[in-house]
PDB file of C-alpha atoms in Angstrom:
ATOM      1  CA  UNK A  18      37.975 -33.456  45.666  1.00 41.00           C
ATOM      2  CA  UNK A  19      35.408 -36.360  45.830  1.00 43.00           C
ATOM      3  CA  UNK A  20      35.350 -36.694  49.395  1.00 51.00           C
ATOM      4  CA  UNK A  21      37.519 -36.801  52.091  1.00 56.00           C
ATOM      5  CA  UNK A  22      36.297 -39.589  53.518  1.00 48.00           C
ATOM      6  CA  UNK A  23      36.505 -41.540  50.417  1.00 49.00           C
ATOM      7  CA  UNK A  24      40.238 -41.659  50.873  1.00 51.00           C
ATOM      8  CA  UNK A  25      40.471 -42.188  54.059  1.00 51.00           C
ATOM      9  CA  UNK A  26      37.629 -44.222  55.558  1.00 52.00           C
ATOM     10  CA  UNK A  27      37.573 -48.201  54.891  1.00 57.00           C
ATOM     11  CA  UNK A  28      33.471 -49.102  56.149  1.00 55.00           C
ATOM     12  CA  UNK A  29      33.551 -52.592  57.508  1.00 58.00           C
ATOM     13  CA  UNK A  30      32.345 -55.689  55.953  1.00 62.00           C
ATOM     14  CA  UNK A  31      28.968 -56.075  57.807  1.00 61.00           C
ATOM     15  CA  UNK A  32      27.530 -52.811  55.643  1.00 64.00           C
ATOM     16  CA  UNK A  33      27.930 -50.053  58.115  1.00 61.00           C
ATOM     17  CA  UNK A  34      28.810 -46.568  56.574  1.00 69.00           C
ATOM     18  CA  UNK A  35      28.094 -44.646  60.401  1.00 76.00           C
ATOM     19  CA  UNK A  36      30.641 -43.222  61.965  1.00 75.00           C
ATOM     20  CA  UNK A  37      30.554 -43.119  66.177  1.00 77.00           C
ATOM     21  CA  UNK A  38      32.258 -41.799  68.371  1.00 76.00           C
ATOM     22  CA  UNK A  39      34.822 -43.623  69.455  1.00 79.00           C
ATOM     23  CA  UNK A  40      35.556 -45.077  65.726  1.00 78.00           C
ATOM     24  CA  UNK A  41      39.227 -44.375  65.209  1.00 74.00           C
ATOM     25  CA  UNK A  42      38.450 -41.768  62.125  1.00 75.00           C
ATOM     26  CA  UNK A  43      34.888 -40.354  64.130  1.00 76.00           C
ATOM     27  CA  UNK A  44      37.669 -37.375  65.001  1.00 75.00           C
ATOM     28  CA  UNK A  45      38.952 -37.048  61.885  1.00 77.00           C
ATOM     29  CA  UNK A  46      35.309 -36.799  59.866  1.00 76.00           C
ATOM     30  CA  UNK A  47      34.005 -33.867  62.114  1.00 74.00           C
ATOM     31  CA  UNK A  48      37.300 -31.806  60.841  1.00 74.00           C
ATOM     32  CA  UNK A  49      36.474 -32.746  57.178  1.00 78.00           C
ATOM     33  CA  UNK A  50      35.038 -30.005  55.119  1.00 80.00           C
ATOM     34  CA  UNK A  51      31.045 -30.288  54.443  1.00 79.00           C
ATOM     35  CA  UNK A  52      30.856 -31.722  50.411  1.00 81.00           C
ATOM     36  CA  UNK A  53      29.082 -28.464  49.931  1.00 81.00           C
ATOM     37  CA  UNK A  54      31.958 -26.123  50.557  1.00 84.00           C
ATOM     38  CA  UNK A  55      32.610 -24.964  47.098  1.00 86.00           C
ATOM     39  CA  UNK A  56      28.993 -23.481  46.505  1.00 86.00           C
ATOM     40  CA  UNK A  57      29.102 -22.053  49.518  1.00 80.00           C
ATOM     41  CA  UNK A  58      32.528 -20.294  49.660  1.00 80.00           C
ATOM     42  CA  UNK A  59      31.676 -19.209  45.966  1.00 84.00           C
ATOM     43  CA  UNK A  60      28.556 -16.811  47.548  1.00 82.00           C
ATOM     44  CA  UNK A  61      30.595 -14.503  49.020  1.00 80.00           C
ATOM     45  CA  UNK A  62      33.261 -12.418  46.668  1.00 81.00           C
ATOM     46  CA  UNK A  63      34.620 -11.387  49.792  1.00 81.00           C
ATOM     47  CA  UNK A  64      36.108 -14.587  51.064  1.00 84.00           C
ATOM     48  CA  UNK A  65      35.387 -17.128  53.237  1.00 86.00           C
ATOM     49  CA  UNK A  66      36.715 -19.526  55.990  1.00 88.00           C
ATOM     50  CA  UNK A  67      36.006 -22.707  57.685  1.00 89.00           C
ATOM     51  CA  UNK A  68      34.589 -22.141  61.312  1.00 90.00           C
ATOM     52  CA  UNK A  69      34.242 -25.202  64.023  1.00 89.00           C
ATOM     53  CA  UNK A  70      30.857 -25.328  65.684  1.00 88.00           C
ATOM     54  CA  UNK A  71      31.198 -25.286  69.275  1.00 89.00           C
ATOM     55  CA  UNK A  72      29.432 -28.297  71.128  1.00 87.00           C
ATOM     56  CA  UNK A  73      28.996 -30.826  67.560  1.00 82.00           C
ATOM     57  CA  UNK A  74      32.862 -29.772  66.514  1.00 82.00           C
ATOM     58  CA  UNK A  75      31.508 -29.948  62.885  1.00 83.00           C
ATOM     59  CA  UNK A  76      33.232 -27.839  60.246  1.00 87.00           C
ATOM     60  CA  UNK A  77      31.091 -25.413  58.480  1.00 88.00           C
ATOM     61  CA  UNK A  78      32.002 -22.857  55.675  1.00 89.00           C
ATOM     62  CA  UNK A  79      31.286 -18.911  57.111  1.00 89.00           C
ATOM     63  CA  UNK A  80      31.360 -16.385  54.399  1.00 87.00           C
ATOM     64  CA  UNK A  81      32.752 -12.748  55.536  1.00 87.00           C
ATOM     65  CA  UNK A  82      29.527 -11.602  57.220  1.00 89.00           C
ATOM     66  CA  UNK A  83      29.077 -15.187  59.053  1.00 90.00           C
ATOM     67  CA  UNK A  84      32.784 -15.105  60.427  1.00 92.00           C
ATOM     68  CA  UNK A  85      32.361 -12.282  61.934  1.00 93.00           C
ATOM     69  CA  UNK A  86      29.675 -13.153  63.950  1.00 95.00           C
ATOM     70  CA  UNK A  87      31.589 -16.330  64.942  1.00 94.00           C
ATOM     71  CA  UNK A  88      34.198 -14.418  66.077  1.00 94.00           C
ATOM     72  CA  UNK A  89      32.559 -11.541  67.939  1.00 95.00           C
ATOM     73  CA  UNK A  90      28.911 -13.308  68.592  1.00 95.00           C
ATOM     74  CA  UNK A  91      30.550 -15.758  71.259  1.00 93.00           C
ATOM     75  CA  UNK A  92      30.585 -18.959  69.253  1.00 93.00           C
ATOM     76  CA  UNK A  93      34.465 -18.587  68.409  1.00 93.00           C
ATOM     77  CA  UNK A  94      35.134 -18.003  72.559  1.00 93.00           C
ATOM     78  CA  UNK A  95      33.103 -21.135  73.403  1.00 93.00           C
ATOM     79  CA  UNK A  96      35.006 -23.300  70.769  1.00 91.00           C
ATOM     80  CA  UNK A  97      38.369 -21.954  72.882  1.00 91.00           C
ATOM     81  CA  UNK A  98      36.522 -22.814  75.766  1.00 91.00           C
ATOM     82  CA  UNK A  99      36.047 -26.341  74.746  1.00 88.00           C
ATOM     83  CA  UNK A 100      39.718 -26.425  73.195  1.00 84.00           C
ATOM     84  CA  UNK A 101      41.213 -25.621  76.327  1.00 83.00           C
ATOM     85  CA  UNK A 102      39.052 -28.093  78.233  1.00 68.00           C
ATOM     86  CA  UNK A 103      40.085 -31.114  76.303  1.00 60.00           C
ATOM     87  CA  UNK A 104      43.431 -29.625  76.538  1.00 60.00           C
ATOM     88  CA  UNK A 105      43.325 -30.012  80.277  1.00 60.00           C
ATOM     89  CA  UNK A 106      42.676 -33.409  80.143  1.00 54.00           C
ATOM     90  CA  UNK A 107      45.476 -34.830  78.737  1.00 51.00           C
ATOM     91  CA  UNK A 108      48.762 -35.225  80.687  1.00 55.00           C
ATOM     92  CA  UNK A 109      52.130 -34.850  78.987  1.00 52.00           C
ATOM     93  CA  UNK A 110      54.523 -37.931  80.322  1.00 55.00           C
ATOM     94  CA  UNK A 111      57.438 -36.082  78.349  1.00 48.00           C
TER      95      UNK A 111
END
């Protein structure tokens, strides 16, 4: 895996290579695993996992130790917070 944005992204013609929000694949880049993840998963014989950051929504790798204290530290229950927030704003017109 190269990068997942190599795939996916197509930069426009005037040079830019930044993503902002509101660029239709802004979303899609913060869920992207950091190019890093390998080295980092490979620290940990344990396992690892890929945790969202609450308030950037950036992906990061957690090794055992590090998940935990996503989990039980209060990051994971403020990412749920924010989940359920931007799940309240959208209306279903089903």
């Amino acid at each position: 895996m190269t990068s997942c944005l190599a795939n996916r992204i197509q930069y426009p013609d005037d040079g830019r290579v930044i993503i902002l929000p509101g660029d239709p694949s802004f979303d899609w880049t913060l869920t992207c695993p950091p190019p890093n993840w390998r080295q980092a998963a490979a620290k940990d014989p344990d396992g690892f996992a890929f945790v969202v950051e609450p308030g950037s929504g950036l992906v990061r790798v957690a090794t055992a130790t590090d998940l935990e204290e996503y989990l039980y530290g209060g990051e994971y229950d403020e990412r749920l917070d924010e989940i359920d927030e931007a799940e309240d704003g959208l209306e279903w017109d089903g």
